[in-house]
CSV table of C-alpha atoms in Angstrom, one decimal:
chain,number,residue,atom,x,y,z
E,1,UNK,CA,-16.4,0.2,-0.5
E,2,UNK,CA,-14.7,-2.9,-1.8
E,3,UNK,CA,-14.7,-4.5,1.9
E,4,UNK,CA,-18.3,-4.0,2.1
E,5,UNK,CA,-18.9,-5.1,-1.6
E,6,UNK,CA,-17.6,-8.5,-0.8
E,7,UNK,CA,-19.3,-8.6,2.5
E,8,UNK,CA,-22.8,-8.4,0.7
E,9,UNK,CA,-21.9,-10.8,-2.4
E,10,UNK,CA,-21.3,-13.5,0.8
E,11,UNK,CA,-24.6,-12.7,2.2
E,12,UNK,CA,-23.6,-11.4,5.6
E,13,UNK,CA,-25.5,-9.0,7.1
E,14,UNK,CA,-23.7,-5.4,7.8
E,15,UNK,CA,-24.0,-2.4,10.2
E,16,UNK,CA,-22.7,0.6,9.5
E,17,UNK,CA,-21.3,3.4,11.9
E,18,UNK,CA,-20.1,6.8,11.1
E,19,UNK,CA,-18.6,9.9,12.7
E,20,UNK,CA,-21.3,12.4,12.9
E,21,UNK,CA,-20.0,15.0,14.8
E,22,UNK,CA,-16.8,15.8,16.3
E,23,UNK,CA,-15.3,18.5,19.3
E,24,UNK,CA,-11.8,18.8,20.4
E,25,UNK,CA,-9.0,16.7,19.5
E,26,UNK,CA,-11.1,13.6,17.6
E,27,UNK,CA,-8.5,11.4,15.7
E,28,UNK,CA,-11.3,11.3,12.7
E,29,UNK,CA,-13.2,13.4,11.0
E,30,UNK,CA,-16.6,13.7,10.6
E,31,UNK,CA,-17.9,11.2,7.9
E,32,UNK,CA,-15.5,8.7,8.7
E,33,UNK,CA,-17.2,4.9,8.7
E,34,UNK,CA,-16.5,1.8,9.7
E,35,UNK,CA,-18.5,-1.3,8.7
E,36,UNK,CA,-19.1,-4.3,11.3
E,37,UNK,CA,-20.4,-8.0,10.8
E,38,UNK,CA,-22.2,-10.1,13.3
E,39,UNK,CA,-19.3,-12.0,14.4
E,40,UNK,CA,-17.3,-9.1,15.1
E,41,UNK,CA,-15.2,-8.2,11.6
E,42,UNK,CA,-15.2,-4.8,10.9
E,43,UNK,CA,-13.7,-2.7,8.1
E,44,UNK,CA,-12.6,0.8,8.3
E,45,UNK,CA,-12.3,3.2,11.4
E,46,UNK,CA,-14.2,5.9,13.3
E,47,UNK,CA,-11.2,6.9,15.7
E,48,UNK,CA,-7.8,6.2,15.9
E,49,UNK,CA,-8.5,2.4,17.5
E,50,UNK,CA,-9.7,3.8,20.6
E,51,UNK,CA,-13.0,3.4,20.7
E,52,UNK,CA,-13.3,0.6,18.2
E,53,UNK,CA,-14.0,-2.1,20.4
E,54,UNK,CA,-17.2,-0.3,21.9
E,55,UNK,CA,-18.6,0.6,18.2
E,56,UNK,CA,-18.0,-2.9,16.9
E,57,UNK,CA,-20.3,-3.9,20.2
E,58,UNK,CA,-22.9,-1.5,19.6
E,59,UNK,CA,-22.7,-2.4,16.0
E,60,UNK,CA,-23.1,-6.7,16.7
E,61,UNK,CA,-26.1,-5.4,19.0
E,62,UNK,CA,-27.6,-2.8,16.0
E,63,UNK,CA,-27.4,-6.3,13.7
E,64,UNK,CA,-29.4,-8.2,16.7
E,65,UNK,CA,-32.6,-5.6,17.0
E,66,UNK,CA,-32.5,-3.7,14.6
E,67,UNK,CA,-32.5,-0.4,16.3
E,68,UNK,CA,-29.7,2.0,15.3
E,69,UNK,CA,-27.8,3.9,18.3
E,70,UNK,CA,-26.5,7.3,18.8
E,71,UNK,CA,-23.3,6.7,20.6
E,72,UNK,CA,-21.0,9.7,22.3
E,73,UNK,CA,-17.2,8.9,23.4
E,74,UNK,CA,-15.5,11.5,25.1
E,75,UNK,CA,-14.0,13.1,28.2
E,76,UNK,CA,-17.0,13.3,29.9
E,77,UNK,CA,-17.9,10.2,29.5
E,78,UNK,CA,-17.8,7.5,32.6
E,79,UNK,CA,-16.2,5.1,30.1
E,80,UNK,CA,-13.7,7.7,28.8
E,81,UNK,CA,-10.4,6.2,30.2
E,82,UNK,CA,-11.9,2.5,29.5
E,83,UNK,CA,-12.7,2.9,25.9
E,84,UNK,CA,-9.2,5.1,25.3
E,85,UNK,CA,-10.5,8.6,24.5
E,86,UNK,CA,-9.1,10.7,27.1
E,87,UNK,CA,-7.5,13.1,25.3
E,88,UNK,CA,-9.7,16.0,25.5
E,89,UNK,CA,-11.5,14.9,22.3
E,90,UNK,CA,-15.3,13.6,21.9
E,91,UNK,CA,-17.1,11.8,18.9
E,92,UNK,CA,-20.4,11.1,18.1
E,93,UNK,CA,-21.2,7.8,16.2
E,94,UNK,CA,-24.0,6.7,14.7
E,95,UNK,CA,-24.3,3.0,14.0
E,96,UNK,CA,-27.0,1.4,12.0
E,97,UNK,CA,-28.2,-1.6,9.7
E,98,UNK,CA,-26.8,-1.2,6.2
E,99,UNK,CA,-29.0,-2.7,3.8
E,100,UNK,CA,-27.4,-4.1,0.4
E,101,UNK,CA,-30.1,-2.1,-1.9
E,102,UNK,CA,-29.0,1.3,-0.1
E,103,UNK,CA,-25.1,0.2,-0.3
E,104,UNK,CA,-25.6,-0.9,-4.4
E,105,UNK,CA,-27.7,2.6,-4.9
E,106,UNK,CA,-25.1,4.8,-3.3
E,107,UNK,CA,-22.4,3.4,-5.1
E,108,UNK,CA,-23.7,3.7,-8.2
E,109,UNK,CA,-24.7,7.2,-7.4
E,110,UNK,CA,-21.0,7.9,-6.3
E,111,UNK,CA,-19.5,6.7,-9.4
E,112,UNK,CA,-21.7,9.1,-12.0
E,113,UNK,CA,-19.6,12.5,-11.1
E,114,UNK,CA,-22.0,14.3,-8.9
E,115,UNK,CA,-21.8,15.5,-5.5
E,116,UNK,CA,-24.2,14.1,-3.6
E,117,UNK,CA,-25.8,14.3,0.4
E,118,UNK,CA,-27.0,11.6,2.1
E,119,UNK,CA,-29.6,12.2,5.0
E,120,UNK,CA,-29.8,10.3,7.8
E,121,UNK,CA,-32.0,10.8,11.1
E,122,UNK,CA,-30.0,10.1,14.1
E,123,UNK,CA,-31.8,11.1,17.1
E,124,UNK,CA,-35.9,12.5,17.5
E,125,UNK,CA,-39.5,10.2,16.5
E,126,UNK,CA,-38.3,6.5,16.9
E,127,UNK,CA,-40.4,5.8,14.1
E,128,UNK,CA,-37.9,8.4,12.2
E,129,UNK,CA,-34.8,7.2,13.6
E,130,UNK,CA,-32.6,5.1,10.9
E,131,UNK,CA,-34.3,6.7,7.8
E,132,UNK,CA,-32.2,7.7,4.7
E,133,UNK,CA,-32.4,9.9,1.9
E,134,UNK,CA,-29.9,9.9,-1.1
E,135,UNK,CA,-30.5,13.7,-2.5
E,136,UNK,CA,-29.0,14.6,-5.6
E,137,UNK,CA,-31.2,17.5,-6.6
E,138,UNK,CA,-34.1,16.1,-8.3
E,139,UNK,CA,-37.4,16.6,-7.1
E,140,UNK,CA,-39.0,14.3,-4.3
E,141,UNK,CA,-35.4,12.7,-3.6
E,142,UNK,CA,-35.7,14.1,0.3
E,143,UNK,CA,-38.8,15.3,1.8
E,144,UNK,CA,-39.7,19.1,1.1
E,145,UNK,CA,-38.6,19.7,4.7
E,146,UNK,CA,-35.6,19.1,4.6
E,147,UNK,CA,-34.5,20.7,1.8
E,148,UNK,CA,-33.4,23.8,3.0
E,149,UNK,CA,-30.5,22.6,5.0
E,150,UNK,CA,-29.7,19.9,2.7
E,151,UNK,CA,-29.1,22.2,0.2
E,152,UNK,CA,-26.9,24.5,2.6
E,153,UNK,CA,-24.8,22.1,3.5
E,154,UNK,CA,-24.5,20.9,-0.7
E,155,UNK,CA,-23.5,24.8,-1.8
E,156,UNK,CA,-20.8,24.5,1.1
E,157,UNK,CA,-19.9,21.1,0.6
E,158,UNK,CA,-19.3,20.3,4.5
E,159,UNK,CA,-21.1,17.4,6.3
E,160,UNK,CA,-23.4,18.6,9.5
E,161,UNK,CA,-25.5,17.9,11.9
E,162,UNK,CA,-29.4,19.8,11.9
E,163,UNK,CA,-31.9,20.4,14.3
E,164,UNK,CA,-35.3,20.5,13.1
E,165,UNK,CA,-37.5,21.6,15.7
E,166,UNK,CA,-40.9,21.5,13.6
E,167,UNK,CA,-40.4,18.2,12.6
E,168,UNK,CA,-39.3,16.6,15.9
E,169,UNK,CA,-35.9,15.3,14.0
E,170,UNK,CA,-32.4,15.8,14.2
E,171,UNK,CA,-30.2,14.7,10.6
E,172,UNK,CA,-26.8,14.4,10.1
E,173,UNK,CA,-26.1,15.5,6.3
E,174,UNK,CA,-23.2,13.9,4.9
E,175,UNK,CA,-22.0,15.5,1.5
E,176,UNK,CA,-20.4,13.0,-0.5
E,177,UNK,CA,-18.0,14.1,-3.3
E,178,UNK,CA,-17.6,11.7,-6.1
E,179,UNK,CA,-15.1,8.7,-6.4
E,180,UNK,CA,-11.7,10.1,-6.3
E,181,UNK,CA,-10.0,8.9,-9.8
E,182,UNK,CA,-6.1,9.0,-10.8
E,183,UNK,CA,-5.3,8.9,-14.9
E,184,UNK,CA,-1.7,8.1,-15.5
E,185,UNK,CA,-0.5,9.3,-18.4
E,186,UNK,CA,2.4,6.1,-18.9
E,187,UNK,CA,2.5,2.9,-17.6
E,188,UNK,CA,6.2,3.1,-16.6
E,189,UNK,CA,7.6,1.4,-13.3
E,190,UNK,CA,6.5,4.1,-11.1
E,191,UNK,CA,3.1,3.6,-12.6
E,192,UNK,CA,3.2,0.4,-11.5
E,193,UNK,CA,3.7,1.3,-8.1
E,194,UNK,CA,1.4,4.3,-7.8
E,195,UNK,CA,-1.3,2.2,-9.1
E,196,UNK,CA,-1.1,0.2,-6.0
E,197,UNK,CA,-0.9,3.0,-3.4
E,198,UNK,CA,-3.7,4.9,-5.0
E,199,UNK,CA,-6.2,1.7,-5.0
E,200,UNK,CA,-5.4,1.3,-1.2
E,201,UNK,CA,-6.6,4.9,-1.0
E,202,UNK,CA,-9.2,4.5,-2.5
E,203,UNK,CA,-9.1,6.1,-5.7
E,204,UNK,CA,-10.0,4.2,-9.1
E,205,UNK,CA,-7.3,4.4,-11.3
E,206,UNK,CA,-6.8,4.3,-15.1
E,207,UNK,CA,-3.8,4.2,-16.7
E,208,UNK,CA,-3.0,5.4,-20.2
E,209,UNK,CA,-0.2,4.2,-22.9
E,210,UNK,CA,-0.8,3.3,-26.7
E,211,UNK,CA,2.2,1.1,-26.2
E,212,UNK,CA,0.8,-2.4,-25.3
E,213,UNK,CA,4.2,-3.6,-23.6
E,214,UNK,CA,3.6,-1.0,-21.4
E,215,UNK,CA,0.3,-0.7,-20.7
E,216,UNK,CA,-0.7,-4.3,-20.1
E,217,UNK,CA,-2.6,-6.2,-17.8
E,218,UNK,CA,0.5,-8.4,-16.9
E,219,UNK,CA,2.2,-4.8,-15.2
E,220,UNK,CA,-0.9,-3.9,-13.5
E,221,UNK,CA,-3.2,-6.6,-12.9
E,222,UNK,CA,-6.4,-5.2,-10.8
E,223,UNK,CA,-5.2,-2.5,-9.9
E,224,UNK,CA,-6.1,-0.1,-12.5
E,225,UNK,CA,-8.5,0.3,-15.7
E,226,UNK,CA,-6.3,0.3,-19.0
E,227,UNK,CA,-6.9,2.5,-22.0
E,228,UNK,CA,-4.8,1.4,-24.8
E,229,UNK,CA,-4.9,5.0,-26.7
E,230,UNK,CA,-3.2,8.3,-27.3
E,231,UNK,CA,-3.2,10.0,-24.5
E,232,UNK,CA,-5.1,13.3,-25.7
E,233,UNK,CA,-7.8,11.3,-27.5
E,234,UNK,CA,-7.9,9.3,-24.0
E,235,UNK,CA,-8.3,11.9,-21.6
E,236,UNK,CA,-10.9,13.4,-23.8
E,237,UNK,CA,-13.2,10.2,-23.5
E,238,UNK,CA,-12.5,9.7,-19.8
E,239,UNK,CA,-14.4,13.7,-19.5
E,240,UNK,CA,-12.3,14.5,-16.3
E,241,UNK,CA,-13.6,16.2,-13.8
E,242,UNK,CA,-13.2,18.2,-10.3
E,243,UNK,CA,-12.9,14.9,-8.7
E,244,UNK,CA,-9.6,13.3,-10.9
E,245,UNK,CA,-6.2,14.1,-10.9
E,246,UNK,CA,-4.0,13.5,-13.7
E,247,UNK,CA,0.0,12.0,-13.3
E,248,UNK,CA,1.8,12.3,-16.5
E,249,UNK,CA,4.4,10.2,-16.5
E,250,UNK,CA,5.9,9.2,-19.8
E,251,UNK,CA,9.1,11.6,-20.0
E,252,UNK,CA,8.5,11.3,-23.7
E,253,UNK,CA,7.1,14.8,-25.5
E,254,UNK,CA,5.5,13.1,-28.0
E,255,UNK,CA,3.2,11.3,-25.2
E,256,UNK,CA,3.1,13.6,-22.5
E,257,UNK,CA,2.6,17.1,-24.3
E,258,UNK,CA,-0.6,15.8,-26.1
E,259,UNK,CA,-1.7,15.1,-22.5
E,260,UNK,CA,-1.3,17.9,-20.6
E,261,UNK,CA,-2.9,20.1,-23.2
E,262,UNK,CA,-6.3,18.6,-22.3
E,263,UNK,CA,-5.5,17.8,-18.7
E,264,UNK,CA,-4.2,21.5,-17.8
E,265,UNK,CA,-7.3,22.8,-19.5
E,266,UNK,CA,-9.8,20.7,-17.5
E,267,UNK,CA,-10.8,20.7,-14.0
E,268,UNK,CA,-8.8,18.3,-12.8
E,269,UNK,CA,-7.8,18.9,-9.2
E,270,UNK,CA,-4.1,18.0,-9.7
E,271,UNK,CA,-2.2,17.8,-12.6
E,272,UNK,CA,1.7,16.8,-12.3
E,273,UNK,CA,4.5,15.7,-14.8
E,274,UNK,CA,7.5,13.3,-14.4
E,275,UNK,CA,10.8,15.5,-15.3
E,276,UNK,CA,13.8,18.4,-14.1
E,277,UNK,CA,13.3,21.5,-13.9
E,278,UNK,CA,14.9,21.9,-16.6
E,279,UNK,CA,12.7,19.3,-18.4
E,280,UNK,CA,10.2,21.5,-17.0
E,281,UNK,CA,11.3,24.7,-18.2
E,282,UNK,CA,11.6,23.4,-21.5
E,283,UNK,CA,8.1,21.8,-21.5
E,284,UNK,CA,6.6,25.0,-20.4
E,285,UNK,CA,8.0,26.7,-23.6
E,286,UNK,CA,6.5,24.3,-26.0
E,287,UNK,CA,3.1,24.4,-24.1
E,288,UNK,CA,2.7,28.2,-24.4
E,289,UNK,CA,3.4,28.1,-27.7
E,290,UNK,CA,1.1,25.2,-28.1
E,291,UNK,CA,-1.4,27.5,-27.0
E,292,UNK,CA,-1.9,26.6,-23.0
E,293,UNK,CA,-2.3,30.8,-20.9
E,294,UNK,CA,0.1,31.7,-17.6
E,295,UNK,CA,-2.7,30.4,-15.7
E,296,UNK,CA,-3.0,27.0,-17.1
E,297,UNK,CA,0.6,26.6,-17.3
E,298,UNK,CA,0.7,27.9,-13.1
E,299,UNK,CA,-1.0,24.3,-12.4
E,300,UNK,CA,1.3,22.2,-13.5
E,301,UNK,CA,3.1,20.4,-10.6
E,302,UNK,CA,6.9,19.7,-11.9
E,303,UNK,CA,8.8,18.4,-10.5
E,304,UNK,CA,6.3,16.3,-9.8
E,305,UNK,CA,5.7,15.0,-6.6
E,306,UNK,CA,6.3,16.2,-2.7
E,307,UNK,CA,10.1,16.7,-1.7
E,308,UNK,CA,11.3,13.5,0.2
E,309,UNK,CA,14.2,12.7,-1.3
E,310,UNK,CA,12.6,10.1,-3.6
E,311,UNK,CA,14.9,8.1,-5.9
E,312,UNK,CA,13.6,4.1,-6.4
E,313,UNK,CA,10.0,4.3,-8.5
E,314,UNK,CA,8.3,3.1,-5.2
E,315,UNK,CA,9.8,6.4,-3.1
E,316,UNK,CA,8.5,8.4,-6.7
E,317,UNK,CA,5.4,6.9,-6.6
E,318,UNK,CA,4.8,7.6,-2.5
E,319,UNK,CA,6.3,11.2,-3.3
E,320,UNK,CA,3.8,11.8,-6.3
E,321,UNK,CA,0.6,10.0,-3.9
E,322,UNK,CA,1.4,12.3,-0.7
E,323,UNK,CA,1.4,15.4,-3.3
E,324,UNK,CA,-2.1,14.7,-5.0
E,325,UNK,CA,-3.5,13.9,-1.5
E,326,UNK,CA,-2.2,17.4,-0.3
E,327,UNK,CA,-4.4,18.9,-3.2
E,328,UNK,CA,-7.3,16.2,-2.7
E,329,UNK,CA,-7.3,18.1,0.8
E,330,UNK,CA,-7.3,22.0,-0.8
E,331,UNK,CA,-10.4,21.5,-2.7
């Protein structure tokens, strides 16, 4: 969203396209987006590069009229082999104007901790065609039509396409789970670098020492939120949630102990701490006694991170990344 952020403070004008529905071996999935400017910039991806070229066309042409357009790549398509898609996959994108209020009132919707569904008619009345509806539960925020499916496809928390025959439309329903956050617990040298890859990724990051030498704006710049605080009164503040994974990173008790007691007790979606096994084992001991169950104690990732054979703090931090993006996936 940054791209698009910038895009808008400059005053250019933006069409969006997205992934609406996929069959076969599509390189992205459903939801996926790419943003395109009148002079041909674009930001973001709906395939693996192989239809971009076409999209950022239709998407100079949406910015021309108007008019949004329902495109379909695939192996039936004449232009299969021209546009690069011949791989038995096909893709439906939907490309249309993006206007700054409904970019500035989504993102601010994203970043409250709810999960959300955006309606959008893609194909049916042309007068319909291009219309949008953020829902978020509360009454009159999509018509009373609609809110059947939209609330299907919110209990299951999967994007889809609907037909509806009654009112001559046919939506795609894009459930949006909140901003993705990381809290590390530590700002360390692999903090430093996991920061960085984790902003790339897209997740807002906060990172958490009471020690100012470490935690300082001259270690991490822009790339993450700084709470200068003990770690269990910080986590407590931040109020995590389903969407935020936690990286405790300190390898000091005193520090990282006080943090996992809130964090394993939360909803966090990944929880990990820096140490051995044995480091581990010992940690585990003073937990349970500290009062954390089996259970609590079972989501604790340590060692933490995926096994790659890390050893420099930029391997560590890439090890630890690839492991909460595994869970990110599982949820």
């Amino acid at each position: 969203m940054g791209t698009l952020a910038d895009w808008f403070a400059a005053g250019e004008a933006v069409a969006l396209a997205t992934v609406v529905s996929t069959w076969g071996s599509s390189p992205r999935a459903v939801g996926a987006k790419m943003g395109i400017l009148a002079d041909g910039r674009m930001a973001g991806s709906v395939s693996g590069g192989c239809v971009e070229g076409a999209v950022v066309g239709a998407g100079i042409e949406v910015l021309q009229t108007g008019r949004p357009r329902l495109l379909r790549f695939g192996v039936a398509d004449e232009t299969a082999w021209e546009v690069g898609l011949a791989c038995g996959g096909e893709i439906d994108v939907f490309v249309q104007p993006l206007l700054e209020r409904d970019f500035t009132t989504l993102r601010i919707a994203m970043s409250g901790g709810d999960l959300l569904a955006v309606l959008t008619a893609i194909e049916g009345d042309e007068v319909q065609i291009g219309n949008r509806w953020l829902w978020d539960g509360s009454p009159g925020s999509a018509p009373d039509a609609y809110l059947s499916p939209v609330r299907e496809a919110h209990a299951d928390r999967k994007s889809r396409r609907v037909v509806l025959s009654e009112e001559k439309v046919e939506l795609f329903i894009e459930v949006l789970e909140p901003e993705p956050r990381l809290i590390i617990v530590g700002g360390v040298h692999i903090s430093i670098a996991l920061a960085r890859i984790a902003r790339v990724l897209g997740f807002r990051t906060v990172v958490v020492d009471p020690r100012r030498a470490f935690g300082s704006d001259e270690r991490f710049g822009e790339t993450a939120e700084l709470v200068q605080s003990w770690p269990d009164e910080a986590l407590d503040a931040l109020a995590i949630d389903r969407s935020t994974a936690v990286a405790v990173l300190t390898h000091d008790p005193k520090l990282d102990d006080p943090a996992l007691l809130v964090a394993l007790r939360s909803e966090a979606f990944y929880v990990g701490a820096l140490g051995s096994r044995k480091t581990q084992a010992q940690r585990r001991t003073r937990l349970m006694e500290a009062g954390l169950t089996e259970e609590q104690l079972d989501r604790l990732h340590g060692p933490i991170g995926l096994e790659i054979g890390a050893r420099t703090p930029e391997e560590i931090a890439l090890a630890v990344m690839g492991e909460i993006v595994a869970n990110k996936m599982k949820k």
